[in-house]
Coordinates of C-alpha atoms and ligand atoms in Angstrom, one line a residue:
M1 CA 0.0 0.0 0.0
I2 CA 1.2 3.5 -0.8
L3 CA 1.5 5.5 2.3
N4 CA 0.2 8.6 0.6
P5 CA -1.4 8.2 -2.8
T6 CA 0.1 11.5 -4.1
G7 CA 3.6 10.1 -3.2
V8 CA 4.1 13.2 -1.2
Q9 CA 6.6 12.8 1.6
G10 CA 7.6 15.2 4.2
A11 CA 9.2 14.8 7.5
G12 CA 7.8 12.4 10.1
L13 CA 4.1 12.6 10.8
R14 CA 3.3 15.0 8.2
E15 CA 3.5 12.2 5.7
L16 CA 0.6 10.3 7.0
D17 CA -2.9 10.8 5.8
R18 CA -5.8 11.4 8.1
T19 CA -7.0 7.9 8.5
Q20 CA -3.6 6.9 9.6
R21 CA -3.4 9.4 12.4
G22 CA -4.8 9.4 15.8
A23 CA -6.0 12.6 17.6
F24 CA -4.0 13.7 20.6
A25 CA -4.6 16.1 23.5
N26 CA -4.5 19.7 22.6
K27 CA -2.7 22.0 25.0
V28 CA -1.5 25.5 24.3
L29 CA 2.3 25.5 24.0
V30 CA 3.3 29.0 23.1
R31 CA 2.0 32.1 24.8
P32 CA -0.1 34.2 22.4
G33 CA 1.7 37.2 21.2
A34 CA 0.9 40.1 19.1
A35 CA 2.8 39.0 16.0
R36 CA 1.4 36.4 13.7
L37 CA 3.2 33.1 13.1
V38 CA 3.5 31.9 9.5
V39 CA 4.6 28.2 9.0
V40 CA 5.8 27.1 5.6
S41 CA 6.2 23.5 4.8
N42 CA 6.4 21.4 1.7
R43 CA 3.1 19.8 2.3
V44 CA 0.1 21.2 4.1
T45 CA -2.9 19.2 5.1
I46 CA -6.0 21.1 5.8
P47 CA -8.0 19.6 8.7
D48 CA -11.3 18.0 7.7
A49 CA -14.7 19.0 8.7
S50 CA -14.5 17.2 12.0
G51 CA -11.6 19.5 12.8
K52 CA -9.5 16.6 14.2
A53 CA -7.4 15.8 11.2
V54 CA -4.2 17.2 12.3
A55 CA -2.6 14.8 14.7
G56 CA 0.8 13.2 15.4
G57 CA 3.3 15.1 17.5
L58 CA 4.8 17.5 15.0
A59 CA 1.5 18.5 13.3
V60 CA -0.1 19.0 16.7
A61 CA 2.7 21.2 18.0
L62 CA 2.7 23.3 14.9
K63 CA -1.0 23.7 14.9
E64 CA -1.0 24.7 18.6
A65 CA 1.7 27.3 17.9
L66 CA -0.3 28.6 15.0
E67 CA -3.5 28.7 17.0
A68 CA -1.8 30.6 19.8
H69 CA -0.6 33.2 17.3
K70 CA -3.7 33.1 15.0
G71 CA -1.3 31.9 12.4
L72 CA -1.0 31.0 8.7
W73 CA 0.1 27.7 7.3
F74 CA 1.4 27.9 3.8
G75 CA 2.7 25.2 1.3
W76 CA 1.9 22.7 -1.4
S77 CA -1.6 21.3 -1.4
G78 CA -0.2 17.9 -2.6
R79 CA -2.3 18.2 -5.7
V80 CA -0.9 18.3 -9.3
A81 CA -2.7 20.7 -11.7
V82 CA -2.4 21.5 -15.3
R83 CA -1.6 25.1 -14.6
P84 CA 0.5 26.2 -11.7
S85 CA -1.2 28.2 -9.0
T86 CA -0.4 31.9 -9.0
Q87 CA -2.7 32.6 -6.0
P88 CA -2.9 30.4 -2.9
Q89 CA -6.2 28.9 -2.1
I90 CA -7.2 30.0 1.3
T91 CA -9.2 28.1 3.9
D92 CA -9.9 29.3 7.5
K93 CA -10.2 26.7 10.2
G94 CA -10.7 28.1 13.7
A95 CA -7.9 30.3 14.5
V96 CA -5.7 29.1 11.8
Q97 CA -5.6 30.0 8.1
Y98 CA -4.3 27.5 5.5
A99 CA -3.0 28.8 2.2
V100 CA -2.1 26.1 -0.4
M101 CA -0.6 26.1 -3.9
D102 CA -1.0 23.4 -6.5
L103 CA 2.1 22.3 -8.5
T104 CA 2.2 21.2 -12.1
A105 CA 3.5 17.7 -13.0
Q106 CA 6.7 19.1 -14.1
D107 CA 7.1 21.2 -10.9
R108 CA 6.5 18.2 -8.9
Q109 CA 8.9 16.0 -10.8
E110 CA 11.8 18.6 -10.8
Y111 CA 11.3 20.3 -7.4
Y112 CA 10.0 17.4 -5.3
S113 CA 11.0 14.1 -6.8
G114 CA 14.0 15.4 -8.5
F115 CA 16.1 17.9 -6.7
A116 CA 14.8 17.5 -3.2
N117 CA 14.5 13.8 -3.1
R118 CA 17.1 12.6 -5.7
A119 CA 19.9 15.1 -5.2
L120 CA 19.5 16.7 -1.7
W121 CA 18.1 13.7 0.3
P122 CA 20.9 11.2 -0.6
I123 CA 23.7 13.9 0.0
M124 CA 22.2 15.0 3.3
H125 CA 22.2 11.3 4.3
Y126 CA 25.8 10.9 3.3
R127 CA 24.9 8.7 0.2
I128 CA 27.0 10.5 -2.3
G129 CA 26.8 7.7 -4.8
L130 CA 23.0 7.8 -4.9
S131 CA 22.8 11.5 -5.5
E132 CA 21.5 12.4 -9.0
F133 CA 22.0 16.0 -9.8
S134 CA 20.3 17.5 -12.9
R135 CA 20.4 21.2 -13.8
A136 CA 16.7 21.0 -14.9
D137 CA 15.7 19.6 -11.5
Y138 CA 17.7 22.3 -9.8
A139 CA 16.0 25.0 -11.9
G140 CA 12.6 23.5 -11.0
Y141 CA 13.5 23.6 -7.3
Q142 CA 14.4 27.3 -7.6
R143 CA 11.3 28.0 -9.6
V144 CA 8.9 26.5 -7.1
N145 CA 10.6 28.3 -4.3
R146 CA 10.3 31.6 -6.2
A147 CA 6.6 30.9 -6.9
F148 CA 6.0 30.1 -3.3
A149 CA 7.7 33.3 -2.2
H150 CA 5.7 35.4 -4.6
A151 CA 2.4 33.9 -3.4
L152 CA 3.4 34.1 0.2
T153 CA 4.5 37.8 0.0
Q154 CA 0.9 38.7 -1.0
L155 CA -0.3 37.4 2.3
L156 CA 2.4 38.7 4.7
R157 CA 1.9 41.4 7.3
P158 CA 4.8 43.6 8.6
D159 CA 5.1 42.0 12.0
D160 CA 4.6 38.3 10.9
F161 CA 7.4 36.0 11.9
I162 CA 8.0 33.1 9.5
W163 CA 9.0 29.5 10.2
V164 CA 10.1 27.5 7.2
H165 CA 10.5 23.7 7.4
D166 CA 13.0 21.4 5.6
Y167 CA 15.2 20.8 2.7
H168 CA 12.5 21.4 0.1
L169 CA 12.4 25.0 0.9
M170 CA 16.0 26.0 1.7
P171 CA 16.0 29.0 -0.8
L172 CA 12.7 30.4 0.4
A173 CA 14.1 33.1 2.7
S174 CA 16.4 34.3 0.0
E175 CA 13.5 34.5 -2.5
L176 CA 11.4 36.4 0.1
R177 CA 14.3 38.9 0.9
A178 CA 14.6 39.5 -2.9
L179 CA 11.0 40.6 -2.9
G180 CA 11.8 43.0 -0.1
V181 CA 10.5 41.0 2.9
T182 CA 12.1 42.2 6.1
N183 CA 10.3 40.0 8.6
S184 CA 12.1 37.5 10.9
I185 CA 12.5 34.2 9.2
G186 CA 13.6 31.0 10.8
Y187 CA 14.3 27.5 9.3
F188 CA 14.3 24.0 10.7
H189 CA 16.2 21.3 9.1
H190 CA 14.6 17.9 9.8
I191 CA 17.3 15.7 8.3
P192 CA 21.1 15.5 8.9
W193 CA 23.3 18.4 7.8
P194 CA 26.4 16.6 6.4
A195 CA 30.1 17.6 6.8
P196 CA 31.2 20.2 4.2
E197 CA 33.4 17.5 2.5
V198 CA 30.2 15.6 1.7
L199 CA 27.8 18.5 0.8
G200 CA 30.7 19.9 -1.3
V201 CA 30.2 17.2 -3.8
L202 CA 26.9 18.5 -4.9
P203 CA 27.1 20.9 -7.9
G204 CA 26.0 24.4 -6.8
C205 CA 26.5 23.7 -3.1
S206 CA 27.9 27.1 -2.4
K207 CA 24.6 28.7 -3.7
L208 CA 22.7 26.5 -1.4
L209 CA 24.9 27.5 1.5
R210 CA 24.6 31.2 0.6
V211 CA 20.8 31.2 0.7
M212 CA 21.0 30.0 4.3
L213 CA 22.4 33.3 5.4
D214 CA 19.0 34.9 4.7
Y215 CA 17.5 33.2 7.7
D216 CA 17.7 34.8 11.1
L217 CA 17.8 31.5 12.8
I218 CA 18.5 28.0 11.6
G219 CA 17.5 25.0 13.7
T220 CA 19.1 21.6 13.3
Q221 CA 18.4 18.3 15.0
T222 CA 21.9 17.9 16.6
E223 CA 25.0 19.9 17.6
R224 CA 26.9 17.9 15.0
D225 CA 24.5 19.1 12.3
A226 CA 24.8 22.7 13.5
D227 CA 28.7 22.4 13.5
N228 CA 28.6 20.9 10.1
L229 CA 26.5 23.8 8.7
R230 CA 28.6 26.5 10.4
R231 CA 31.8 24.9 9.2
G232 CA 30.3 24.7 5.6
L233 CA 29.4 28.4 5.7
I234 CA 32.9 29.4 7.0
E235 CA 35.0 27.0 4.9
E236 CA 33.1 27.1 1.6
L237 CA 31.9 30.7 1.6
G238 CA 34.5 32.4 3.8
A239 CA 31.9 33.5 6.3
F240 CA 32.9 34.9 9.8
A241 CA 32.0 33.1 13.0
I242 CA 30.2 35.4 15.4
R243 CA 30.0 34.3 19.0
P244 CA 28.2 32.3 20.3
L245 CA 26.2 30.7 17.4
G246 CA 26.3 33.2 14.6
V247 CA 27.9 33.2 11.1
A248 CA 28.1 36.4 9.0
L249 CA 29.0 37.3 5.5
D250 CA 28.4 40.4 3.3
G251 CA 26.3 42.2 5.9
K252 CA 24.1 39.1 6.6
R253 CA 24.0 37.2 9.8
T254 CA 22.4 34.0 10.8
R255 CA 22.4 31.8 13.9
V256 CA 22.7 28.0 13.8
K257 CA 21.5 26.1 16.8
A258 CA 20.5 22.5 17.6
F259 CA 16.8 22.0 18.7
P260 CA 16.3 18.2 18.9
I261 CA 12.7 17.5 17.9
G262 CA 10.6 15.7 20.5
I263 CA 7.4 13.7 20.5
D264 CA 4.0 14.2 22.2
Y265 CA 5.2 11.8 25.0
D266 CA 2.1 11.7 27.2
A267 CA -0.3 11.3 24.2
L268 CA 1.7 8.3 23.0
A269 CA 2.1 6.7 26.4
S270 CA -1.6 7.0 27.0
A271 CA -2.4 5.6 23.5
A272 CA -0.2 2.7 24.2
E273 CA -1.7 2.0 27.6
K274 CA -5.2 1.9 26.1
S275 CA -4.3 -0.1 23.1
G276 CA -4.7 -3.6 24.4
A277 CA -8.2 -3.7 23.4
H278 CA -7.5 -3.1 19.8
R279 CA -8.2 -6.0 17.5
L280 CA -4.9 -6.0 15.7
V281 CA -2.9 -5.7 18.9
R282 CA -4.8 -8.6 20.5
Q283 CA -4.4 -10.6 17.4
T284 CA -0.7 -10.0 17.3
R285 CA -0.3 -10.9 20.9
R286 CA -2.2 -14.1 20.5
S287 CA -0.3 -15.2 17.4
L288 CA 3.1 -14.5 19.2
G289 CA 2.3 -17.0 22.0
E290 CA 5.4 -17.4 23.9
R291 CA 7.6 -15.8 21.3
S292 CA 9.4 -12.5 21.8
L293 CA 8.6 -9.7 19.4
I294 CA 11.4 -7.6 17.8
M295 CA 9.9 -4.6 16.0
S296 CA 10.9 -1.9 13.5
V297 CA 8.8 0.8 11.9
D298 CA 10.3 2.9 9.1
R299 CA 9.2 4.5 5.8
L300 CA 10.6 2.3 3.1
D301 CA 13.7 4.4 2.5
Y302 CA 17.3 3.5 2.0
S303 CA 18.4 5.7 4.8
K304 CA 16.7 3.4 7.2
G305 CA 18.9 0.4 6.7
I306 CA 16.1 -2.1 6.3
P307 CA 17.9 -4.9 4.3
E308 CA 21.0 -4.5 6.6
R309 CA 18.8 -4.9 9.6
M310 CA 17.2 -8.1 8.1
E311 CA 20.7 -9.5 7.6
A312 CA 21.7 -8.6 11.2
F313 CA 18.6 -10.6 12.4
E314 CA 19.7 -13.5 10.2
R315 CA 23.1 -13.3 11.7
F316 CA 21.4 -13.4 15.2
L317 CA 19.5 -16.6 14.3
L318 CA 22.7 -18.2 12.9
A319 CA 24.7 -17.3 16.1
N320 CA 21.7 -18.3 18.4
P321 CA 20.0 -21.5 17.0
D322 CA 18.2 -21.8 20.3
Q323 CA 16.3 -18.7 19.4
C324 CA 14.9 -20.2 16.1
G325 CA 11.1 -20.4 16.5
R326 CA 11.3 -18.3 19.7
V327 CA 11.4 -14.8 18.3
T328 CA 9.6 -12.9 15.5
F329 CA 10.9 -9.9 13.8
L330 CA 8.1 -7.6 12.6
Q331 CA 9.2 -4.9 10.1
I332 CA 6.5 -2.4 9.2
A333 CA 7.7 -0.3 6.2
P334 CA 5.0 1.8 4.5
T335 CA 5.9 2.5 0.9
S336 CA 7.4 5.9 0.3
R337 CA 8.5 8.0 -2.8
S338 CA 7.9 5.0 -5.1
E339 CA 8.1 7.3 -8.2
V340 CA 11.9 7.8 -7.4
P341 CA 13.8 5.0 -9.0
E342 CA 16.1 4.4 -6.0
Y343 CA 13.1 3.5 -3.9
A344 CA 11.8 1.0 -6.4
L345 CA 15.2 -0.7 -6.4
L346 CA 15.2 -0.7 -2.6
S347 CA 11.8 -2.4 -2.5
R348 CA 13.1 -5.1 -4.7
A349 CA 16.3 -5.5 -2.6
V350 CA 14.2 -5.8 0.6
N351 CA 12.0 -8.4 -0.9
Q352 CA 14.8 -10.5 -2.0
T353 CA 16.5 -10.4 1.3
L354 CA 13.3 -11.2 3.1
G355 CA 12.5 -14.1 0.8
R356 CA 16.0 -15.6 1.2
I357 CA 16.0 -15.3 5.0
N358 CA 12.5 -16.6 5.5
G359 CA 13.2 -19.4 3.0
D360 CA 16.4 -20.4 4.6
K361 CA 15.5 -20.1 8.3
G362 CA 11.7 -20.4 8.4
E363 CA 9.9 -23.6 9.6
P364 CA 6.3 -24.8 9.3
G365 CA 4.5 -22.7 11.8
W366 CA 7.2 -20.0 12.1
I367 CA 8.1 -17.2 9.8
P368 CA 11.2 -15.4 11.2
I369 CA 10.5 -12.0 9.5
Q370 CA 7.0 -10.6 9.1
Y371 CA 7.1 -7.7 6.7
V372 CA 4.2 -5.4 5.9
T373 CA 4.2 -2.3 3.7
S374 CA 0.8 -1.0 4.9
A375 CA 0.5 1.9 7.3
Y376 CA -1.2 1.3 10.6
S377 CA -3.1 3.7 12.9
R378 CA -1.0 5.4 15.6
N379 CA -3.0 3.6 18.3
V380 CA -2.1 0.2 16.7
L381 CA 1.6 1.2 16.4
A382 CA 1.6 2.3 20.0
G383 CA 0.1 -1.0 21.0
L384 CA 2.5 -3.0 19.0
F385 CA 5.5 -1.1 20.4
R386 CA 4.2 -2.0 23.9
I387 CA 4.1 -5.7 23.3
A388 CA 7.5 -5.7 21.6
R389 CA 10.5 -6.9 23.7
V390 CA 13.0 -5.2 21.5
G391 CA 12.7 -2.0 19.3
L392 CA 15.3 -2.3 16.5
V393 CA 16.0 1.3 15.2
T394 CA 19.1 1.0 13.0
P395 CA 19.0 3.7 10.3
L396 CA 22.3 4.1 8.3
R397 CA 21.7 7.8 8.9
D398 CA 18.8 9.8 10.3
G399 CA 18.2 13.4 11.4
M400 CA 16.5 12.4 14.6
N401 CA 14.2 9.3 14.3
L402 CA 10.9 9.7 16.1
V403 CA 10.1 6.0 16.0
A404 CA 12.9 5.4 18.6
K405 CA 11.2 8.0 20.9
E406 CA 7.7 6.6 20.3
F407 CA 9.0 3.0 21.2
V408 CA 10.2 4.3 24.6
A409 CA 7.1 6.3 25.3
A410 CA 4.9 3.2 24.6
Q411 CA 6.6 0.8 27.0
N412 CA 5.0 -0.5 30.1
P413 CA 7.1 1.2 32.9
K414 CA 6.9 -2.0 35.0
D415 CA 8.2 -4.3 32.2
P416 CA 9.8 -2.2 29.5
G417 CA 11.3 -3.4 26.3
V418 CA 14.9 -2.6 25.2
L419 CA 15.8 -0.1 22.5
I420 CA 18.6 -0.9 20.1
L421 CA 19.6 2.3 18.4
S422 CA 22.0 3.2 15.5
R423 CA 24.7 5.6 16.5
F424 CA 24.0 7.4 13.2
A425 CA 20.4 8.5 14.2
G426 CA 20.4 12.0 15.8
V427 CA 18.3 10.5 18.7
A428 CA 21.3 8.4 19.8
Q429 CA 22.9 11.7 21.1
Q430 CA 19.9 12.1 23.4
L431 CA 19.5 8.5 24.5
P432 CA 22.8 7.0 25.4
Q433 CA 21.0 4.5 27.6
A434 CA 19.8 2.6 24.6
L435 CA 22.0 -0.2 23.2
I436 CA 24.0 1.8 20.7
V437 CA 25.2 -0.1 17.6
N438 CA 26.8 0.5 14.3
P439 CA 24.1 -0.6 11.8
N440 CA 26.8 -1.5 9.2
D441 CA 28.1 -4.2 11.5
K442 CA 25.6 -7.1 11.6
F443 CA 27.6 -9.0 14.1
E444 CA 27.4 -6.1 16.5
V445 CA 23.7 -5.7 15.9
A446 CA 23.1 -9.5 16.3
D447 CA 25.0 -9.3 19.7
A448 CA 22.8 -6.5 20.8
I449 CA 19.7 -8.4 20.0
R450 CA 20.9 -11.3 22.2
R451 CA 21.8 -8.9 25.0
A452 CA 18.4 -7.2 24.8
L453 CA 16.5 -10.4 25.0
D454 CA 18.6 -11.6 28.0
M455 CA 18.6 -8.2 29.9
S456 CA 17.3 -8.3 33.5
L457 CA 14.2 -6.5 34.5
E458 CA 16.2 -4.3 36.7
E459 CA 18.5 -3.2 34.0
R460 CA 15.7 -2.7 31.5
C461 CA 13.8 -0.5 34.0
A462 CA 16.9 1.6 34.8
R463 CA 17.7 2.3 31.1
W464 CA 14.0 3.0 30.3
S465 CA 13.3 5.4 33.1
A466 CA 16.4 7.5 32.2
M467 CA 15.3 7.6 28.5
A468 CA 11.7 8.3 29.4
G469 CA 12.8 11.2 31.6
T470 CA 14.7 12.8 28.7
L471 CA 11.9 12.4 26.3
R472 CA 9.2 13.7 28.6
R473 CA 11.2 16.8 29.3
W474 CA 12.3 17.6 25.8
D475 CA 9.0 16.9 24.1
V476 CA 7.6 18.4 20.9
R477 CA 6.0 21.3 22.8
W478 CA 9.4 22.2 24.2
W479 CA 10.9 22.0 20.7
A480 CA 8.4 24.4 19.1
S481 CA 8.5 26.8 22.0
A482 CA 12.3 26.8 22.2
F483 CA 12.7 27.5 18.5
L484 CA 10.0 30.3 18.4
R485 CA 11.5 32.0 21.5
D486 CA 15.0 32.1 19.8
L487 CA 13.5 33.3 16.6
R488 CA 11.8 36.2 18.3
Q489 CA 15.1 37.0 20.1
Y490 CA 17.4 36.6 17.1
G491 CA 15.0 37.9 14.6
Q492 CA 14.9 41.3 16.2
N493 CA 17.5 42.6 13.9
G494 CA 15.1 41.7 11.1
A495 CA 16.1 42.2 7.5
A496 CA 18.7 44.8 8.1
Q497 CA 20.9 42.1 9.6
H498 CA 23.9 44.4 9.4
V499 CA 27.1 43.1 10.9
A500 CA 29.4 45.8 12.0
E501 CA 32.8 44.5 12.9
P502 CA 33.9 40.9 13.1
D503 CA 34.6 39.9 16.7
Q504 CA 37.7 37.9 17.8
D505 CA 36.2 34.6 16.6
A506 CA 35.5 36.1 13.3
A507 CA 38.9 37.5 12.9
S508 CA 40.6 34.2 13.8
S509 CA 38.3 32.1 11.4
Q510 CA 39.1 34.6 8.7
S511 CA 42.9 34.5 9.2
A512 CA 42.7 30.7 9.3
K513 CA 41.3 30.8 5.9
S514 CA 43.9 33.1 4.4
Ligands
LIG601 C1 12.0 13.0 9.0 C2 13.5 12.7 9.3 C3 13.1 13.2 11.8 C4 5.6 5.4 10.2 N1 4.9 4.4 9.8 C5 3.6 4.6 10.3 C6 3.7 5.8 11.0 N2 4.9 6.2 11.0 C7 5.3 7.4 11.6 C8 6.3 7.1 12.8 C9 7.0 8.4 13.0 C10 7.0 9.0 11.6 O1 6.1 8.3 10.9 C11 8.4 8.8 11.0 O2 9.3 9.7 11.5 P1 10.8 9.4 11.6 O3 11.4 10.5 12.5 O4 11.1 8.0 12.1 O5 11.4 9.5 10.1 P2 11.1 10.4 8.7 O6 9.8 10.1 8.2 O7 12.2 10.1 7.9 O8 11.2 11.9 9.3 C12 13.7 12.2 10.7 C13 11.7 13.6 11.4 O9 11.6 14.0 10.0 C14 11.1 14.7 12.3 O10 11.9 15.8 12.3 O11 13.0 12.5 13.1 O12 15.1 12.0 11.0 O13 14.1 11.8 8.4 O14 6.2 9.2 13.8 O15 5.5 6.6 13.9 N3 2.6 6.3 11.7 C15 1.4 5.6 11.5 N4 1.3 4.5 10.8 C16 2.4 3.9 10.2 O16 2.3 2.9 9.5 N5 0.4 6.1 12.1

């Protein structure tokens, strides 16, 4: 099943359609202020008539922030039209206004499937070999960003502050500035920001770096991403470092800071607690019998390391023959971006690996790996996480990874499962109490599975409660509030953004270059 029939993918929960989402509690997270908040994202889903369409941590947090500021949410409708929109279509829902644009098939191909998902996505995930750069796609990417800027400008008020999301829209601030917009503009990058040596491989990378200087504040998932971006601006463009977080060049200044995205912890924990009655959860529990469940949930994406993980599970079975028939590995992998050739290839590779392992290791009455490409409701996912003994989250590279956080939130505090986590997921920097592994080393992952299955209740509880404490404190509401607070603070210079004299850091970084 295709996760989203339009093939539209964005970050995290924004990718799921209404039927796949559950509704969560709605608390105000940002104090209302005089200025209006404008959120811009690749994809905008307008709530349905029941008003409860927007759910999932990220969408809830953004909607709450928008409600608190009587805000505007602008972006692509997800529709493809014969003619491009020149005017956004506006819908008012409660305190929030939605403004969406249709794209042409060519726009969608070049901007979305082409440059964003075939050139930027792989480079940002350190997959240089998979990155397909085309000048036509790049031109389409710029064209759509320019068209969005033109349409958005018509709706802006002088005191609006603007929050742009993700790699589809990196040049948006620059296009808005070119149209004379002087409002505060922030950007959050949901995926990794690679080292300059990696990004530098992409043709036109210095242009992409330069447009980032038009944001007042740039948020990344981790400190490492923030360092990589600052280093790129300094080394590739010759920008100055301005203490503590700033980078400046040609009279422009931006700040780069890590804001690790969180989840709606309490909503997920409560959904998991109540999920036992759900038919699919009951059925799964019954079919497991005495077997332990190892579970993974990912979009079907090569960054998530799905075939590598299956091979690590195979290695675990080879090394632990006593476990054959006693564990089941459930991989939920909703299909994603299937119009992009690399994703179709991945799908074939996963099916081959799966077939081989199940054929080799399976027995009548026991299939080692259960693999489903359908999406499930959030409540069902929460319930499945709760009955899993092990959460196996081993992306080859990931900005944050919300699934790891959701797995922890869904656990029964009295008998929690164990999280195995890739060191290359941003979340690993927040959750050192997980079993941290290198996803490229199937022997290491196999050992971690054994260790997780053998772990004492005492150790499981200690690890889980430390992780739960972190996730509860730095949840999605914290994330949105922290970013918006800093945007207000740093955005005060507005468009003038004049930088007088470089400070000491600046001087030293400049002399290091020369
Ligand atoms: C990007 C970055 C960053 C998945 N299958 C189903 C389902 N999901 C939900 C998960 C989770 C979300 O989708 C996936 O989020 P991730 O963070 O794991 O990964 P990406 O989609 O790649 O997201 C990532 C994120 O943006 C946020 O900034 O963490 O690094 O790549 O919430 O639960 N939800 C439902 N049914 C499914 O079958 N309901």
